[in-house]
PDB file of C-alpha atoms in Angstrom:
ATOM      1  CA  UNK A   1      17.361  49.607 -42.017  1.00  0.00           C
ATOM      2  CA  UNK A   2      15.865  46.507 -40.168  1.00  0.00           C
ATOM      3  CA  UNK A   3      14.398  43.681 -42.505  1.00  0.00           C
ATOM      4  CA  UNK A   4      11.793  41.666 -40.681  1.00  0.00           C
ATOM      5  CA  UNK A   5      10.845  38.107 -42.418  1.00  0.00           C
ATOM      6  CA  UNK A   6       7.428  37.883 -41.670  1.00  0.00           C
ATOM      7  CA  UNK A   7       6.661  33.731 -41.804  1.00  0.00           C
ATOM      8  CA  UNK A   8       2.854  33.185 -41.023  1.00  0.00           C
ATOM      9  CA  UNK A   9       2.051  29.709 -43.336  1.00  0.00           C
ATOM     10  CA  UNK A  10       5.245  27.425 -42.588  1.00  0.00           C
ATOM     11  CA  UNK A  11       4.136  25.468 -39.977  1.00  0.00           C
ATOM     12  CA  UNK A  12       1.924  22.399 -39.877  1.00  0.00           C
ATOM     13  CA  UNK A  13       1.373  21.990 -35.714  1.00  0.00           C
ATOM     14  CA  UNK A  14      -1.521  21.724 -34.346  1.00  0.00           C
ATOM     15  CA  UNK A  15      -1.890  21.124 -30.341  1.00  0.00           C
ATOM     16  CA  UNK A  16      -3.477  17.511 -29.556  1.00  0.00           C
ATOM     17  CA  UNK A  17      -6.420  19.147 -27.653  1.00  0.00           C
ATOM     18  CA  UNK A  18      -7.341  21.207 -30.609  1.00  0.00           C
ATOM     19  CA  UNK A  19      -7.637  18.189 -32.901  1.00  0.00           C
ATOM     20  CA  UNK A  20     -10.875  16.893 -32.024  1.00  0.00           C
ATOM     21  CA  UNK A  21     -12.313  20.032 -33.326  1.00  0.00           C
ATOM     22  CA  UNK A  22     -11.092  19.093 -36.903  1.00  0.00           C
ATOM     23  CA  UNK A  23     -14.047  17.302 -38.664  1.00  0.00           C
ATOM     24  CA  UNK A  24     -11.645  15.787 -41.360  1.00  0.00           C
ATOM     25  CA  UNK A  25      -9.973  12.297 -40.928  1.00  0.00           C
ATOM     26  CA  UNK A  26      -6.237  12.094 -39.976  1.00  0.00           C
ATOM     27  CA  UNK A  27      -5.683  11.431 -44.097  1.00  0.00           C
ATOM     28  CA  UNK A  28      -7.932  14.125 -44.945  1.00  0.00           C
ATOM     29  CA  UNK A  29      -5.930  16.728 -42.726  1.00  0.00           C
ATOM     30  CA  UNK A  30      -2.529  15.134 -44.046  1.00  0.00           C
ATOM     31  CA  UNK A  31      -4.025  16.395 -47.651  1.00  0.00           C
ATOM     32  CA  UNK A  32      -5.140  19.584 -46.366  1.00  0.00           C
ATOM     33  CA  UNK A  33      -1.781  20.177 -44.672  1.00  0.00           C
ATOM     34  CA  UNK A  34      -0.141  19.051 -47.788  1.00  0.00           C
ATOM     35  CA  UNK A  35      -2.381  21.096 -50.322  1.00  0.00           C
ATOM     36  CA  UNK A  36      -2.328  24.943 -47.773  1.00  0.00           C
ATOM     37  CA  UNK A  37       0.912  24.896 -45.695  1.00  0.00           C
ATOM     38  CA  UNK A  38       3.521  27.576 -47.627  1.00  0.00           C
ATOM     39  CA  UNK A  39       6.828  24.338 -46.959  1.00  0.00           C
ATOM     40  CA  UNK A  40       9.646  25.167 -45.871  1.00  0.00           C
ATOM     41  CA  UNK A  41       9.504  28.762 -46.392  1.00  0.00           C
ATOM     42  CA  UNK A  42      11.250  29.401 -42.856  1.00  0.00           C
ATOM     43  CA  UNK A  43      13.719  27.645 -44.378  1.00  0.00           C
ATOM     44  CA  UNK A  44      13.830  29.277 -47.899  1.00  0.00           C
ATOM     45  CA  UNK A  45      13.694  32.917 -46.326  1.00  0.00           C
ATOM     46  CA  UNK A  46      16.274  31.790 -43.394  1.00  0.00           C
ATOM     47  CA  UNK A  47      18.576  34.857 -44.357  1.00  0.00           C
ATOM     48  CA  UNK A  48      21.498  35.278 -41.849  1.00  0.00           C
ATOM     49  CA  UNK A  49      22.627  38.792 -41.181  1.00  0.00           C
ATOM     50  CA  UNK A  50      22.760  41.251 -37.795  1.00  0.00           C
ATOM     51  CA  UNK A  51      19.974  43.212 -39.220  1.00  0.00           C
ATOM     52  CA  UNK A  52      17.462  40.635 -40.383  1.00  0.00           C
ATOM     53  CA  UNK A  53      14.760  39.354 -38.078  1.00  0.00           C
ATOM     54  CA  UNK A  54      12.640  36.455 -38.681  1.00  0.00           C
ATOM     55  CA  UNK A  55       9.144  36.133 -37.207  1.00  0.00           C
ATOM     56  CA  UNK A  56       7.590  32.709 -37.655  1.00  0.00           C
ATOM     57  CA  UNK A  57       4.061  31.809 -36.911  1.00  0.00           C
ATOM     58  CA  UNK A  58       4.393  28.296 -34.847  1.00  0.00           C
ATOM     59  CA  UNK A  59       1.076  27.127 -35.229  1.00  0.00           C
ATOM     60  CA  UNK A  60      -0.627  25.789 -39.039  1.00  0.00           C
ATOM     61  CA  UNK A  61      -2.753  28.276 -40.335  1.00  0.00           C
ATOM     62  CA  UNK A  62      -5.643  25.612 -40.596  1.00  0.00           C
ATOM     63  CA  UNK A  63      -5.840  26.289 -36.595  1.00  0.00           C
ATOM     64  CA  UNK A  64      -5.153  30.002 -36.386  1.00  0.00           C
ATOM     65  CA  UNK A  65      -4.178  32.476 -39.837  1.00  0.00           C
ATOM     66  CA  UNK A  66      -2.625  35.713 -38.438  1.00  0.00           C
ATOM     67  CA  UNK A  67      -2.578  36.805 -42.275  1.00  0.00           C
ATOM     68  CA  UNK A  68      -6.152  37.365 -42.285  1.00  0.00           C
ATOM     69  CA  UNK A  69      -8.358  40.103 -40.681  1.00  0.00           C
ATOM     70  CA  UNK A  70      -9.300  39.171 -36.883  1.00  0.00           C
ATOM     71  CA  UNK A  71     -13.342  40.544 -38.240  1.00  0.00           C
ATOM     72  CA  UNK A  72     -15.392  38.437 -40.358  1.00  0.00           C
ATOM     73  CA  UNK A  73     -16.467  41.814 -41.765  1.00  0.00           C
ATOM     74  CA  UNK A  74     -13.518  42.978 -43.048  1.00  0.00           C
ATOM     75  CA  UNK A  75     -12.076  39.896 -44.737  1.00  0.00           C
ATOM     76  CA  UNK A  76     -12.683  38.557 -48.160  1.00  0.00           C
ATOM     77  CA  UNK A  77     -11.679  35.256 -47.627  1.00  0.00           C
ATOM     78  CA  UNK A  78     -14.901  34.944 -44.593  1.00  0.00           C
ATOM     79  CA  UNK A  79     -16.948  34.543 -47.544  1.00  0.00           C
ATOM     80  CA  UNK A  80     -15.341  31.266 -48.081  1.00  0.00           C
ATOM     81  CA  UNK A  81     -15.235  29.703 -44.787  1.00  0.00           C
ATOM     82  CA  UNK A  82     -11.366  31.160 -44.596  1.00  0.00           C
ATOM     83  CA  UNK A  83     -11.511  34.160 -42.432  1.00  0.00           C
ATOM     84  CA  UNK A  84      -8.695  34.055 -39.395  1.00  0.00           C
ATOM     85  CA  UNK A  85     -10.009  31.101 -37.779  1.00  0.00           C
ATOM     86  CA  UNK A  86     -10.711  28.745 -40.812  1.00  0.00           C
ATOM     87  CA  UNK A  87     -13.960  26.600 -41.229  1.00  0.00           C
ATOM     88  CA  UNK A  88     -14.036  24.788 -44.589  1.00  0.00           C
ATOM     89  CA  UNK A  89     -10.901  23.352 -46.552  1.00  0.00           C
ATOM     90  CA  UNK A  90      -9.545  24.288 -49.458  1.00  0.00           C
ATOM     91  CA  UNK A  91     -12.435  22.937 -51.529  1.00  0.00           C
ATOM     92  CA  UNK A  92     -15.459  23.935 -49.489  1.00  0.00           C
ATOM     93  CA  UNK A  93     -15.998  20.998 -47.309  1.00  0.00           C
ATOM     94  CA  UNK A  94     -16.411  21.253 -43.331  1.00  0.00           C
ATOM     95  CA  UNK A  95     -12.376  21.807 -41.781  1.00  0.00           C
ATOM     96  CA  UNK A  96     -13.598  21.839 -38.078  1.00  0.00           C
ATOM     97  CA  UNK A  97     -15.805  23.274 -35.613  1.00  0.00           C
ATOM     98  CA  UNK A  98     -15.449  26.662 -34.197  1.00  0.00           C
ATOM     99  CA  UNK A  99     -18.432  27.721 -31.943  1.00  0.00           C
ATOM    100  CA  UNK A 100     -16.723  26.881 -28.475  1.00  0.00           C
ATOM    101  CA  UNK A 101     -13.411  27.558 -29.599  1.00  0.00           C
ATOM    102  CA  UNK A 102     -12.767  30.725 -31.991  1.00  0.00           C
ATOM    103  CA  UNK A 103     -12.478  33.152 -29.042  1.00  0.00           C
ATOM    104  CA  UNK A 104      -9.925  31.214 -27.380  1.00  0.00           C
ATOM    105  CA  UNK A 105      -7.603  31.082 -30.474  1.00  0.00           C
ATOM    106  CA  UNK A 106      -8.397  34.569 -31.476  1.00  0.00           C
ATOM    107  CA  UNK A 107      -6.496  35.387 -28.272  1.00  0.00           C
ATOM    108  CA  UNK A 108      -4.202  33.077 -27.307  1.00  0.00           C
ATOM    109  CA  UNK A 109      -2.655  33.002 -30.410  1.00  0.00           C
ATOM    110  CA  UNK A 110      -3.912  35.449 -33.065  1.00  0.00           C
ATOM    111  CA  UNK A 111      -3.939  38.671 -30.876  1.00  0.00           C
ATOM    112  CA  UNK A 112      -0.618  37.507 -29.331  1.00  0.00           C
ATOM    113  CA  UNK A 113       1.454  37.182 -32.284  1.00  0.00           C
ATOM    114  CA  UNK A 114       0.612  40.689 -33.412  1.00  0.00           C
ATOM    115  CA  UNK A 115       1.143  42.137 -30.427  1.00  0.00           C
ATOM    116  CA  UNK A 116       4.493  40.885 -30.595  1.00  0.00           C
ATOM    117  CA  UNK A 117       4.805  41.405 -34.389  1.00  0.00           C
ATOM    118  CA  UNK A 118       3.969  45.227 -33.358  1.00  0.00           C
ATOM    119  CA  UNK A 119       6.711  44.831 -30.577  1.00  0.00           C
ATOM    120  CA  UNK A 120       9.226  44.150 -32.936  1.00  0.00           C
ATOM    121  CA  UNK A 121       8.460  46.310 -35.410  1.00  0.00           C
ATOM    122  CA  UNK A 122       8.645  49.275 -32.766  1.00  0.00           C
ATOM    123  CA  UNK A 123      11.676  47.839 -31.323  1.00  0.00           C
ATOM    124  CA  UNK A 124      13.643  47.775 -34.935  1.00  0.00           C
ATOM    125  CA  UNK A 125      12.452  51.346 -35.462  1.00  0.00           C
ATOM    126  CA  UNK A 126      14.248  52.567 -32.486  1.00  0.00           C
ATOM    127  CA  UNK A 127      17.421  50.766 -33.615  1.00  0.00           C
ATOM    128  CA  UNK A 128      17.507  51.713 -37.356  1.00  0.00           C
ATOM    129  CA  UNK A 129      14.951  54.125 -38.018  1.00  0.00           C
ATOM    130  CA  UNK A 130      13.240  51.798 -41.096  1.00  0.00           C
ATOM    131  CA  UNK A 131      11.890  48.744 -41.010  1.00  0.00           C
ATOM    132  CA  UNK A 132      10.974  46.556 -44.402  1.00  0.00           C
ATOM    133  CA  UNK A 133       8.877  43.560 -43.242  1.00  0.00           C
ATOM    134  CA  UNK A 134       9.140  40.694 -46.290  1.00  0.00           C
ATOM    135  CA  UNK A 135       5.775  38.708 -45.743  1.00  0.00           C
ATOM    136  CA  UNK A 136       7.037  35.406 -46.793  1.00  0.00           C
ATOM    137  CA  UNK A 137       4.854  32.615 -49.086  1.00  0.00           C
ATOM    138  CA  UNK A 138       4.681  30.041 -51.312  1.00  0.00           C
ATOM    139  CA  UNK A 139       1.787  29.019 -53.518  1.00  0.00           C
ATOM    140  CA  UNK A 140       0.596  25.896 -55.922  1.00  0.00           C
ATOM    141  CA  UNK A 141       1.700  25.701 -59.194  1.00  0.00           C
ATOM    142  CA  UNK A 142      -2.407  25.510 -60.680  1.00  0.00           C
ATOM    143  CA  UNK A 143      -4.970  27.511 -58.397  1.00  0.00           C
ATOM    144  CA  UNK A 144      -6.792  25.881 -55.395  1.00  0.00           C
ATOM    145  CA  UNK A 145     -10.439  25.810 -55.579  1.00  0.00           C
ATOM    146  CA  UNK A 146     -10.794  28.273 -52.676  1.00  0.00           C
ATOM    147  CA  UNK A 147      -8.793  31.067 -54.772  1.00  0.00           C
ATOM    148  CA  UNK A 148     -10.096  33.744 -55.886  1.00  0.00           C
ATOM    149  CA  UNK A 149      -8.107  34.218 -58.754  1.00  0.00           C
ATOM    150  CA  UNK A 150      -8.067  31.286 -60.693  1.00  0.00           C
ATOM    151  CA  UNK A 151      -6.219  31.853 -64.028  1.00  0.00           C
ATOM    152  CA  UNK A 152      -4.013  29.081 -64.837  1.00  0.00           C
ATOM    153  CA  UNK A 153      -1.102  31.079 -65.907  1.00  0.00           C
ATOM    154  CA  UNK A 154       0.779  31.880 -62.856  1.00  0.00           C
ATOM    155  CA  UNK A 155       4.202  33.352 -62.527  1.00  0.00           C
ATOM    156  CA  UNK A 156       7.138  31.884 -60.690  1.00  0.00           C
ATOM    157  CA  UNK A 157       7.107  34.774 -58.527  1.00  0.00           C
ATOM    158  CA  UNK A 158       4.530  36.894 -57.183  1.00  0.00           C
ATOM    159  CA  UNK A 159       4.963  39.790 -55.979  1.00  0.00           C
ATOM    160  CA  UNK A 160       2.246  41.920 -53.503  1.00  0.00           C
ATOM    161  CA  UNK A 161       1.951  45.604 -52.251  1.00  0.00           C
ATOM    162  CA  UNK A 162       0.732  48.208 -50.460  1.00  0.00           C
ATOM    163  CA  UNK A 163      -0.239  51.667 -51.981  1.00  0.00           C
ATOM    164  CA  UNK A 164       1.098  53.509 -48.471  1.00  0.00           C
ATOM    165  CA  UNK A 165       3.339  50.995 -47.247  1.00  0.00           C
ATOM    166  CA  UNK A 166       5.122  49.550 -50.790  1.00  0.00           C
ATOM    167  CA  UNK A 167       7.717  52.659 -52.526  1.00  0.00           C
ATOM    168  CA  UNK A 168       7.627  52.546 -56.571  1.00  0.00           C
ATOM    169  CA  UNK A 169      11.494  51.920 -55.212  1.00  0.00           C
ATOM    170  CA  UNK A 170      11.291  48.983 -53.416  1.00  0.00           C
ATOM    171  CA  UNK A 171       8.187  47.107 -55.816  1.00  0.00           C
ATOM    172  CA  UNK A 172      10.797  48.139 -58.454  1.00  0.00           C
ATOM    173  CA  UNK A 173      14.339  46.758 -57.255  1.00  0.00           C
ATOM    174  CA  UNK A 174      12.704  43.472 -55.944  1.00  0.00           C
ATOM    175  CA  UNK A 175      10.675  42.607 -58.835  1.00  0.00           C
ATOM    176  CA  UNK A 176      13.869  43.363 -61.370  1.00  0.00           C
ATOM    177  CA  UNK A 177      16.329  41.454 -59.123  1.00  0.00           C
ATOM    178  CA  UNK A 178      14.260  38.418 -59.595  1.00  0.00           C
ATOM    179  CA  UNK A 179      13.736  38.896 -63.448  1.00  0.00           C
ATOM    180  CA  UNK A 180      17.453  39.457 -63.704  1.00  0.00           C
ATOM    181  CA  UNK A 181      18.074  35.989 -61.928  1.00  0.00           C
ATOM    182  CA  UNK A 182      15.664  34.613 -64.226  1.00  0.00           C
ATOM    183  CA  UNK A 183      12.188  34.342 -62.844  1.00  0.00           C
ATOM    184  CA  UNK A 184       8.308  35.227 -64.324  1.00  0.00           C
ATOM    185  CA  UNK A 185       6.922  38.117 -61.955  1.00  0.00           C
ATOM    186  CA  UNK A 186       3.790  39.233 -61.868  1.00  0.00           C
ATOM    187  CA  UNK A 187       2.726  41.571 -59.110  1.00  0.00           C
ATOM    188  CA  UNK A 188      -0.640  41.655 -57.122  1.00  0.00           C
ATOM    189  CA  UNK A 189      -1.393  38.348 -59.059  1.00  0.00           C
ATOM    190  CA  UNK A 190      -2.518  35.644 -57.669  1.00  0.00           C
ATOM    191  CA  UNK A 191      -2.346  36.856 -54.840  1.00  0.00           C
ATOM    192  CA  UNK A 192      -1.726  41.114 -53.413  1.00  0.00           C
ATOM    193  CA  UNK A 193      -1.294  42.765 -50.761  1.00  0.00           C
ATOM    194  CA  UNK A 194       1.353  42.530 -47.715  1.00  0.00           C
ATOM    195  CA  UNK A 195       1.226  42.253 -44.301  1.00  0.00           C
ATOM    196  CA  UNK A 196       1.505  45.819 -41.633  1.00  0.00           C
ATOM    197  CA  UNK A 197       0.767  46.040 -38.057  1.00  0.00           C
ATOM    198  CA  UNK A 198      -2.447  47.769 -37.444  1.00  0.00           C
ATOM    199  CA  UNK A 199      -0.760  50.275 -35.200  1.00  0.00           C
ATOM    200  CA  UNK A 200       1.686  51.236 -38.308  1.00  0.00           C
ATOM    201  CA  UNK A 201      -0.955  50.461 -41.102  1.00  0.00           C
ATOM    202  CA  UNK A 202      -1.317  53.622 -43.087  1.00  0.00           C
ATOM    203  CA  UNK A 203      -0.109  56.035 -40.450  1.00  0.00           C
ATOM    204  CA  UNK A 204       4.366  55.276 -40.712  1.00  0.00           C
ATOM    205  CA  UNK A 205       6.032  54.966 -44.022  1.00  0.00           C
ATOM    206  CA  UNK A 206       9.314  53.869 -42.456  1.00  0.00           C
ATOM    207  CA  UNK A 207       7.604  50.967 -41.938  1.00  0.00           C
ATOM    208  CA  UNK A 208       7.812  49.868 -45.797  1.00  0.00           C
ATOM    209  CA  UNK A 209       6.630  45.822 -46.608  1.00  0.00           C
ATOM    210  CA  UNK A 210       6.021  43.785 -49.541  1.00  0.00           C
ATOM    211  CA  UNK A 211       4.960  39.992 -50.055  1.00  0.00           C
ATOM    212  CA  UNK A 212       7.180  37.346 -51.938  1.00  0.00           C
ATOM    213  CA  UNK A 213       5.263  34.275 -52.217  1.00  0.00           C
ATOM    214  CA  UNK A 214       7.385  31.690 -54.307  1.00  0.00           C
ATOM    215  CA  UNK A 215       5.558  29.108 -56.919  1.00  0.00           C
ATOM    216  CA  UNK A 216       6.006  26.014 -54.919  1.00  0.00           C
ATOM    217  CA  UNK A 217       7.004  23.711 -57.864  1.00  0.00           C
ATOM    218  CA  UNK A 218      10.264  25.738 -58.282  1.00  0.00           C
ATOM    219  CA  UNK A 219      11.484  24.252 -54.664  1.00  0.00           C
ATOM    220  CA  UNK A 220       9.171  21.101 -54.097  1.00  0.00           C
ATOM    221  CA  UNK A 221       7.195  18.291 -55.460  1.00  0.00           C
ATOM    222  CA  UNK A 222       3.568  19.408 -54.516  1.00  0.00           C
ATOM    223  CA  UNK A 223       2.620  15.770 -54.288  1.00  0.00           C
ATOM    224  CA  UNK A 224       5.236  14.158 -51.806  1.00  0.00           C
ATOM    225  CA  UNK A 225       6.029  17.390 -49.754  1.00  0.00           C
ATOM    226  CA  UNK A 226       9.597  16.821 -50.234  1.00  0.00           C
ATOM    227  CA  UNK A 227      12.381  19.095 -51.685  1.00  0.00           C
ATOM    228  CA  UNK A 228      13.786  18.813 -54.671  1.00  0.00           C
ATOM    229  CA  UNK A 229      16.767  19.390 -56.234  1.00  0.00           C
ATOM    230  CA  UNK A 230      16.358  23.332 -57.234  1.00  0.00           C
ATOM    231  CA  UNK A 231      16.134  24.432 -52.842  1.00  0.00           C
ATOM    232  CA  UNK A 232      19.402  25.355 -52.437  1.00  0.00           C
ATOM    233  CA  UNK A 233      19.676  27.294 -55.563  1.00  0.00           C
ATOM    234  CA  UNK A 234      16.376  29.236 -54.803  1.00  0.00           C
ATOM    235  CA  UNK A 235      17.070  30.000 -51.273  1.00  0.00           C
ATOM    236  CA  UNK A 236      20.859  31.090 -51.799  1.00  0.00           C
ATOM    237  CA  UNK A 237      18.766  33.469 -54.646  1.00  0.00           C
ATOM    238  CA  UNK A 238      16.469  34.854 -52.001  1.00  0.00           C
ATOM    239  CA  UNK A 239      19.638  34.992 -49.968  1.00  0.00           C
ATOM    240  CA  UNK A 240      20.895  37.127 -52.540  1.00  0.00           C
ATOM    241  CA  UNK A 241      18.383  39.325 -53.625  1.00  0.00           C
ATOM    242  CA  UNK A 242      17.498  40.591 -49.780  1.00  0.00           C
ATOM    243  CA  UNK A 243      21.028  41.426 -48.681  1.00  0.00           C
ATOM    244  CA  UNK A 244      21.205  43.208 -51.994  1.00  0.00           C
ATOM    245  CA  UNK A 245      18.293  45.119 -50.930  1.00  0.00           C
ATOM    246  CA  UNK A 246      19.521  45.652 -46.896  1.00  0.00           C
ATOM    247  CA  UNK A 247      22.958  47.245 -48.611  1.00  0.00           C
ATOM    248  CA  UNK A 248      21.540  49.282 -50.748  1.00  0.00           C
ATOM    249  CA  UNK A 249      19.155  50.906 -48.194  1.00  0.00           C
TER     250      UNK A 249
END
């Protein structure tokens, strides 16, 4: 089996000439960076080992989000000003504007990362036969105003799924290996789902995925952006809990 770390949230780039699209001041993007990137998770989920592939999004998802459906019409999060090419921040005011511009990053950057997500994914399948793609997260420790789940009581881990592309096996074995190392799970909640290729979605169970999106207060201080003490000791358990999975499968 192949394990492909799918990273879409970690970055905070933007290109210069896309900035004077943003309608926010440069303090005012510095918060909205600060309050939607997923930190550090290419460094969290940066799991060495022959058989594990990481695929990170380079761009901020405030300029381009590959998570979301590329039609208005088919995602949720449209209704909110959040479809793939975002217009309004994480509390509903104007982000940027996107009438001369949303084609343009729809394909230079959307439709090219999953046409090389899809590359990869075929690629892997040739060498090992299976592929599990992780879609890798974080989230705040109390619900952004944009959410649609807003309960206060989140776990420390959430876990998504797929009904085609998530086994009872592998929802199972991940969401035990993290209550055995201590950790709340929930699964589908806040947040569900994972991430497929269109050209494997719902047609090629050897392509398995799930979505581990890590509360961010377990790693960070939501406030300053930085670390804290506790990274190390989550990533070496992420560490731990994937190669588990890889040698068991």
């Amino acid at each position: 089996m192949s394990i492909i770390l799918h990273i879409p949230h970690s970055s905070k780039y933007i290109p210069n000439k896309y900035l004077k699209f943003f309608t926010l001041s440069k303090h005012e993007l510095q918060i909205e960076l600060l309050k939607m990137t997923d930190h550090y998770t290419d460094d969290l989920f940066d799991v060495s080992n022959s058989n594990i592939y990481q695929l990170k999004f380079p761009l901020s998802r405030l300029l381009v989000d590959v998570e979301r459906f590329e039609r208005d019409e088919l995602e949720i999060m449209s209704k909110v000003g959040m479809g793939c090419i975002y217009e309004k921040t994480h509390d509903g005011k104007s982000l940027k504007n996107v009438e001369h511009i949303k084609e343009e990053l729809i394909k230079k950057f959307y439709k090219t990362h999953h046409e090389n997500f899809s590359k990869i994914v075929d690629k892997k399948l040739i060498e090992n036969n299976k592929v599990l793609i992780i879609d890798c997260h974080s989230f705040p420790k109390h619900p952004l105003p944009y959410e649609l789940i807003q309960a206060m009581d989140r776990p420390e881990i959430c876990i998504g799924t797929d009904n085609f592309h998530t086994s009872e096996k592998l929802r199972n074995l991940i969401g035990e290996l993290f209550k055995k190392s201590n950790f709340t799970v929930k699964y589908n909640a806040p947040f569900k789902g994972s991430i497929v290729p269109h050209k494997f979605y719902n047609k090629d169970k050897e392509v398995q995925s799930i979505m581990i999106e890590i509360r961010r207060d377990l790693y960070m201080n939501e406030k300053s952006g930085e670390k804290n003490n506790r990274f190390n000791k989550i990533k070496k358990t992420l560490e731990k809990i994937i190669n588990v999975y890889l040698n068991e499968n």
